[in-house]
Coordinates of C-alpha atoms in Angstrom, one line a residue:
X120 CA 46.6 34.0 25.5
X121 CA 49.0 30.8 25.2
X122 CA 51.9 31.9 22.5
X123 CA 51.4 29.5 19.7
X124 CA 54.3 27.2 19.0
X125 CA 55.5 26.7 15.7
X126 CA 56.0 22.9 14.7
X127 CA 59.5 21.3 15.0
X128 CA 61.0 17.4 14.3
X129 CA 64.9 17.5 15.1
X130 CA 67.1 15.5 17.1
X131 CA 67.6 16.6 21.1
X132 CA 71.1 15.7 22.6
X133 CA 71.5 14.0 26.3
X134 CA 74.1 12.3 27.8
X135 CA 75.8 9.9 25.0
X136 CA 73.1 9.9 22.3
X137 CA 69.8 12.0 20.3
X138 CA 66.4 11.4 20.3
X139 CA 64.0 12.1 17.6
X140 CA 61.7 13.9 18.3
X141 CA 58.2 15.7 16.7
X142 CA 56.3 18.8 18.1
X143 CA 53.2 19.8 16.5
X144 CA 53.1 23.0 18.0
X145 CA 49.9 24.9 18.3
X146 CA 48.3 26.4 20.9
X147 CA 46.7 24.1 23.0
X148 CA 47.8 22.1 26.3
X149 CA 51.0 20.7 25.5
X150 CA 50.7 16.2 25.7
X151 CA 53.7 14.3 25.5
X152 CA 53.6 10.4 25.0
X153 CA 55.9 8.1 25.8
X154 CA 56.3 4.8 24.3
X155 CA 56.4 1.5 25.2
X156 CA 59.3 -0.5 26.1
X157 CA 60.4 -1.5 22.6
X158 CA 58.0 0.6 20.6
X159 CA 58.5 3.7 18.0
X160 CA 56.4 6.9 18.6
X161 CA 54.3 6.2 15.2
X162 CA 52.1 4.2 17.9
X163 CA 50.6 7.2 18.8
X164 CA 49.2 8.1 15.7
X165 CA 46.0 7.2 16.3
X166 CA 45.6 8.8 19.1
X167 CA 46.8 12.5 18.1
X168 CA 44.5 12.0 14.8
X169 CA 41.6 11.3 17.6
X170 CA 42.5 14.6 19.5
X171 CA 43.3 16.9 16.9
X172 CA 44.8 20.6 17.2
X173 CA 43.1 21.3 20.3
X174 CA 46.1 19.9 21.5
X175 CA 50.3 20.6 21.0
X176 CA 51.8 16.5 20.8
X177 CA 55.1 15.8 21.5
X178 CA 56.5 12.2 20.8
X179 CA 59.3 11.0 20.6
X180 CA 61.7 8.0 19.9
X181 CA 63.6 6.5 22.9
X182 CA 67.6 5.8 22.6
X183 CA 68.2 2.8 19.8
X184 CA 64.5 3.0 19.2
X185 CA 62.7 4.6 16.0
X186 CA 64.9 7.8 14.3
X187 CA 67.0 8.1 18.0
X188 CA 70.9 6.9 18.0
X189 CA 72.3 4.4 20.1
X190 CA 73.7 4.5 23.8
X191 CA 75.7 2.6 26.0
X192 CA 73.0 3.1 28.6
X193 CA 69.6 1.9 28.3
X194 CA 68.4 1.8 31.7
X195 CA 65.2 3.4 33.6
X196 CA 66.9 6.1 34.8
X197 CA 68.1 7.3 31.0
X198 CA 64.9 7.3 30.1
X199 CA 64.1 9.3 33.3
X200 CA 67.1 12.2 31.9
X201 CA 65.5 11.7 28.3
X202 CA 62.0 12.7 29.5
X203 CA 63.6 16.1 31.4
X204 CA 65.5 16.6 28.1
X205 CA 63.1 16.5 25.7
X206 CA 60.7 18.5 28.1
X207 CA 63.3 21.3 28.2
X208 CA 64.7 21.8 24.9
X209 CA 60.9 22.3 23.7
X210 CA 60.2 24.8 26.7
X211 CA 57.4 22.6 28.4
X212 CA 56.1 23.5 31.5
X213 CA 53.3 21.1 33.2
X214 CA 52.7 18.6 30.4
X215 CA 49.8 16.3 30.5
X216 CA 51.8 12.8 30.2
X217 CA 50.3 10.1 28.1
X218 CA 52.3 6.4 28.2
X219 CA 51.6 2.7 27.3
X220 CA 53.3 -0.2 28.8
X221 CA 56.7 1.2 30.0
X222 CA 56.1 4.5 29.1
X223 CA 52.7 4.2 31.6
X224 CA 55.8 3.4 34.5
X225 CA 57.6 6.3 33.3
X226 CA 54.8 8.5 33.8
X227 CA 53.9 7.8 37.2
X228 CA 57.5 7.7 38.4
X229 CA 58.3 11.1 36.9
X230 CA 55.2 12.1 38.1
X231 CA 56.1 11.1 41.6
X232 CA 59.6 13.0 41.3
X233 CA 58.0 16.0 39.3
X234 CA 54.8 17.0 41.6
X235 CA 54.6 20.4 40.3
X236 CA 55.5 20.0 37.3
X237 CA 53.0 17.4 35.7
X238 CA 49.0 18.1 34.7
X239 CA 48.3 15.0 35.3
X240 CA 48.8 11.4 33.3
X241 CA 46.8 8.8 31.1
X242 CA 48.5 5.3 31.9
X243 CA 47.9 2.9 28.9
X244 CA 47.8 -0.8 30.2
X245 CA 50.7 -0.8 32.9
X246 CA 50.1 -1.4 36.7
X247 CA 52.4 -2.3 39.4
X248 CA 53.2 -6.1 38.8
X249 CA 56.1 -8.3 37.5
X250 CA 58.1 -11.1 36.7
X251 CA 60.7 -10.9 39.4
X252 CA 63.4 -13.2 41.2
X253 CA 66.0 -15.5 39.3
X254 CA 63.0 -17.4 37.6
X255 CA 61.3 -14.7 36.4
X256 CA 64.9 -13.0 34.9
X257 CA 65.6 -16.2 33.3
X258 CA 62.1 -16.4 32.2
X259 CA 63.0 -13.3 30.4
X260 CA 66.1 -14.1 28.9
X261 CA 65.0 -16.8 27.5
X262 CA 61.8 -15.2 25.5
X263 CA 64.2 -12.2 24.2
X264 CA 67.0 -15.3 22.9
X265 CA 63.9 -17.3 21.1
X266 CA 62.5 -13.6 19.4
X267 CA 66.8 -12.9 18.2
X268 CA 66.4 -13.7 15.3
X269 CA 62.9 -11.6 14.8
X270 CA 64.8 -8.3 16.6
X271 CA 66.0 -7.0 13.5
X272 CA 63.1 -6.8 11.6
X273 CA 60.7 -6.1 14.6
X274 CA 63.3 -2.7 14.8
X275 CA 62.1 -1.5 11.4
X276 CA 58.5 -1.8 12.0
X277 CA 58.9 0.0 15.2
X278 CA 58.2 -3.0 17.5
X279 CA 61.8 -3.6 18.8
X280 CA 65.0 -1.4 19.9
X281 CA 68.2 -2.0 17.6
X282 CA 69.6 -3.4 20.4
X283 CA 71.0 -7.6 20.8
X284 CA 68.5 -9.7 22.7
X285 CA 70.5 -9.6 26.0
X286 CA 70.0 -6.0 25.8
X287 CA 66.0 -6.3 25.2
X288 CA 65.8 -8.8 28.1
X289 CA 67.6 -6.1 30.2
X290 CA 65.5 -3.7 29.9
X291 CA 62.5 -5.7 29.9
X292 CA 64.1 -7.0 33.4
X293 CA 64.4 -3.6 34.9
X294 CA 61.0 -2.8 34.2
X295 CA 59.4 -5.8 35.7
X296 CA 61.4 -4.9 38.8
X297 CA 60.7 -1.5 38.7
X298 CA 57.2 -2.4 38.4
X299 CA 56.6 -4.6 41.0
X300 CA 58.1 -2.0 43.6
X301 CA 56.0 0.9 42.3
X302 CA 53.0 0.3 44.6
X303 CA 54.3 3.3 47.2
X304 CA 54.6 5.4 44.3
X305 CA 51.4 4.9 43.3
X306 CA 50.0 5.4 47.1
X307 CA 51.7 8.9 46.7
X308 CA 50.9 10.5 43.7
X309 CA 49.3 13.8 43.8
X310 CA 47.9 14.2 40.5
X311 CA 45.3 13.4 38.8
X312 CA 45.9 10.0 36.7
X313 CA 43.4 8.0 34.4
X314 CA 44.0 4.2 33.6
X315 CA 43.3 2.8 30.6
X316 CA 42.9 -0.9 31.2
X317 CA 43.2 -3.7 27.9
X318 CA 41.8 -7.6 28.5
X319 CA 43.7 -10.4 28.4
X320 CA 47.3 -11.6 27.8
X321 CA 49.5 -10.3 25.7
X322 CA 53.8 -11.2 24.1
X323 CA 55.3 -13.0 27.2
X324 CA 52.7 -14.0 29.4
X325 CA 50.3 -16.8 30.0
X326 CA 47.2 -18.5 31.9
X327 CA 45.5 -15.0 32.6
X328 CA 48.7 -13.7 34.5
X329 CA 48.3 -9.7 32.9
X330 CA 44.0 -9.9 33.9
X331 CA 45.1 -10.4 37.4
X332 CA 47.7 -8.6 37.3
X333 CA 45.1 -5.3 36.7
X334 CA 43.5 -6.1 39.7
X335 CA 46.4 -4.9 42.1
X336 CA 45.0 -1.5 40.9
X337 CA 42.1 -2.3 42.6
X338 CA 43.7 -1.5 46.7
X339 CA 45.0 1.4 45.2
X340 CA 42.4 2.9 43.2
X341 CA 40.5 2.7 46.8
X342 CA 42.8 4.8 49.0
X343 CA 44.2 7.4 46.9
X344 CA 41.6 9.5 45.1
X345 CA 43.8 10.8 42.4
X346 CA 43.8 8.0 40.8
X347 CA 40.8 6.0 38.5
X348 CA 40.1 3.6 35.9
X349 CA 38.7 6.0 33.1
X350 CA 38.2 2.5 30.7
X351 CA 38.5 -0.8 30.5
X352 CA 38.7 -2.1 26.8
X353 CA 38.5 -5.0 24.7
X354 CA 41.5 -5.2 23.1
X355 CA 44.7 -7.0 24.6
X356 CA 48.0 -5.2 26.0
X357 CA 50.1 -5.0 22.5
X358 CA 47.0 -4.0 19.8
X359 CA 45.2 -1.1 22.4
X360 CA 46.6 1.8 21.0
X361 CA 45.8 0.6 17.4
X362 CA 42.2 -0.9 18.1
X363 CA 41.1 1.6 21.1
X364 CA 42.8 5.1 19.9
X365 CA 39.1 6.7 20.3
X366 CA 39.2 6.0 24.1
X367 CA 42.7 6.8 24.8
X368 CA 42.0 9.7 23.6
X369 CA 38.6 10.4 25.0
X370 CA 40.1 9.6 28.7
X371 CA 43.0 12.0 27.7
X372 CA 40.0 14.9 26.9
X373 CA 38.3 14.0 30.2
X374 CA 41.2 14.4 31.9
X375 CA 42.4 17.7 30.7
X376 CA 38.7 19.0 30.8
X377 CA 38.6 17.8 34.5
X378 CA 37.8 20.7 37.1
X379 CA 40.7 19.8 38.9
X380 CA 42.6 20.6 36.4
X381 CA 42.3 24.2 36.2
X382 CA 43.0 24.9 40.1
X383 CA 46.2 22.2 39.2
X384 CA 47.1 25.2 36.6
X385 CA 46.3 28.1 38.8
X386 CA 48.3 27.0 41.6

């Protein structure tokens, strides 16, 4: 029988900063979320409430995001360290990784790095496009310098970092980079993954460029079984997790129910 876990919120040191982070505890297969680029881990509210104790949640806040302290590094690869931090200072072995947006990225790169050490992943609204090349950085910079002003206030609803709006666009520049080159990731994966797919634009882009963006799923989604579209839903890219919670969370329960899963576990 699986030792129950008692619950725990605290802070977990790496490299220069802290993140906040919450453990329900429990019993059951331990999920851990990760967030989008800018966002809080209150996003996933919804989604835990849908699931229920059947399941141990672990979120947490990103550096200079939420209840975590600053850092002079904000770049992919932190967040990579964060993920292995947080993972080990709560003693999780083969978590079933949930992310939106960036943390979707997240997922399937650590994924990718972590073969054996992953159950699987639910990938909320990202795929393997971006805004790239010197138009699409200054494209970037300049929608973080219009939104400088909002920053500040964004940060306390848990829609921005407390970082400048250079810093924002950095990140957000990374991650379209990152993005675009993640096709051969994708090609590789080994376990299972489930997509959960919004509609529409969304903060930042225009003329349908997110819709067909999706479809450069749909070459991949044909050659390497692990991977499948386990919804496609109404709302757009920034409202899913608060209008479609229900079938995050249902695709997360398929998932973990899968019969793959179990041999995953025995091996």
């Amino acid at each position: 029988m699986t030792t129950a876990r008692p619950a725990w919120t605290g802070l977990v040191p790496v490299d220069d900063t802290a993140l906040h982070v919450r453990d329900t505890g429990g019993r059951g297969r331990p999920v851990v979320y990760l967030n989008g680029a800018y966002a809080d881990q209150s996003h996933w509210r919804r989604v835990i409430a849908d699931l229920g104790d059947d399941y141990r949640h672990i979120t947490y806040d990103e550096r200079a995001r939420g209840r975590s302290r600053r850092s002079a590094d904000y770049s992919f690869e932190g967040a990579i360290r964060d993920l292995d931090a947080v993972l080990e200072a709560r003693g999780v072995d083969r978590p079933l990784l949930v992310g939106w947006s960036y943390g979707g990225i997240l997922a399937w790169h650590w994924a990718d790095r972590n073969p054996d050490r992953v159950a699987g992943a639910v990938v909320v609204d990202a795929f393997p496009v971006g805004l790239t090349g010197e138009e699409g950085r200054d494209r970037i910079r300049k929608l973080f310098r219009r939104m400088r002003l909002f920053l500040p206030i964004a940060a306390r609803l848990g829609l921005a970092a407390r970082m400048t709006a250079d810093q924002h666009a950095d990140v957000n520049i990374e991650l379209n980079e990152i993005g675009a080159a993640s096709t051969p990731v994708l090609e590789r994966l080994t376990c299972p993954v489930r997509f959960v797919l919004a509609t529409g634009d969304s903060l930042g882009s225009r003329g349908g460029e997110m819709e067909r963006g999706r479809t450069v799923l749909d070459p991949l989604l044909a050659t390497n079984p692990n991977l499948a579209v386990g919804a496609k839903v109404p709302s757009n890219h920034s409202k899913i997790l608060r209008h479609d919670s229900p079938t995050v969370a249902r695709v997360v329960r398929e998932l973990a129910a899968s019969p793959g899963q179990a041999a995953r576990e025995a091996g």
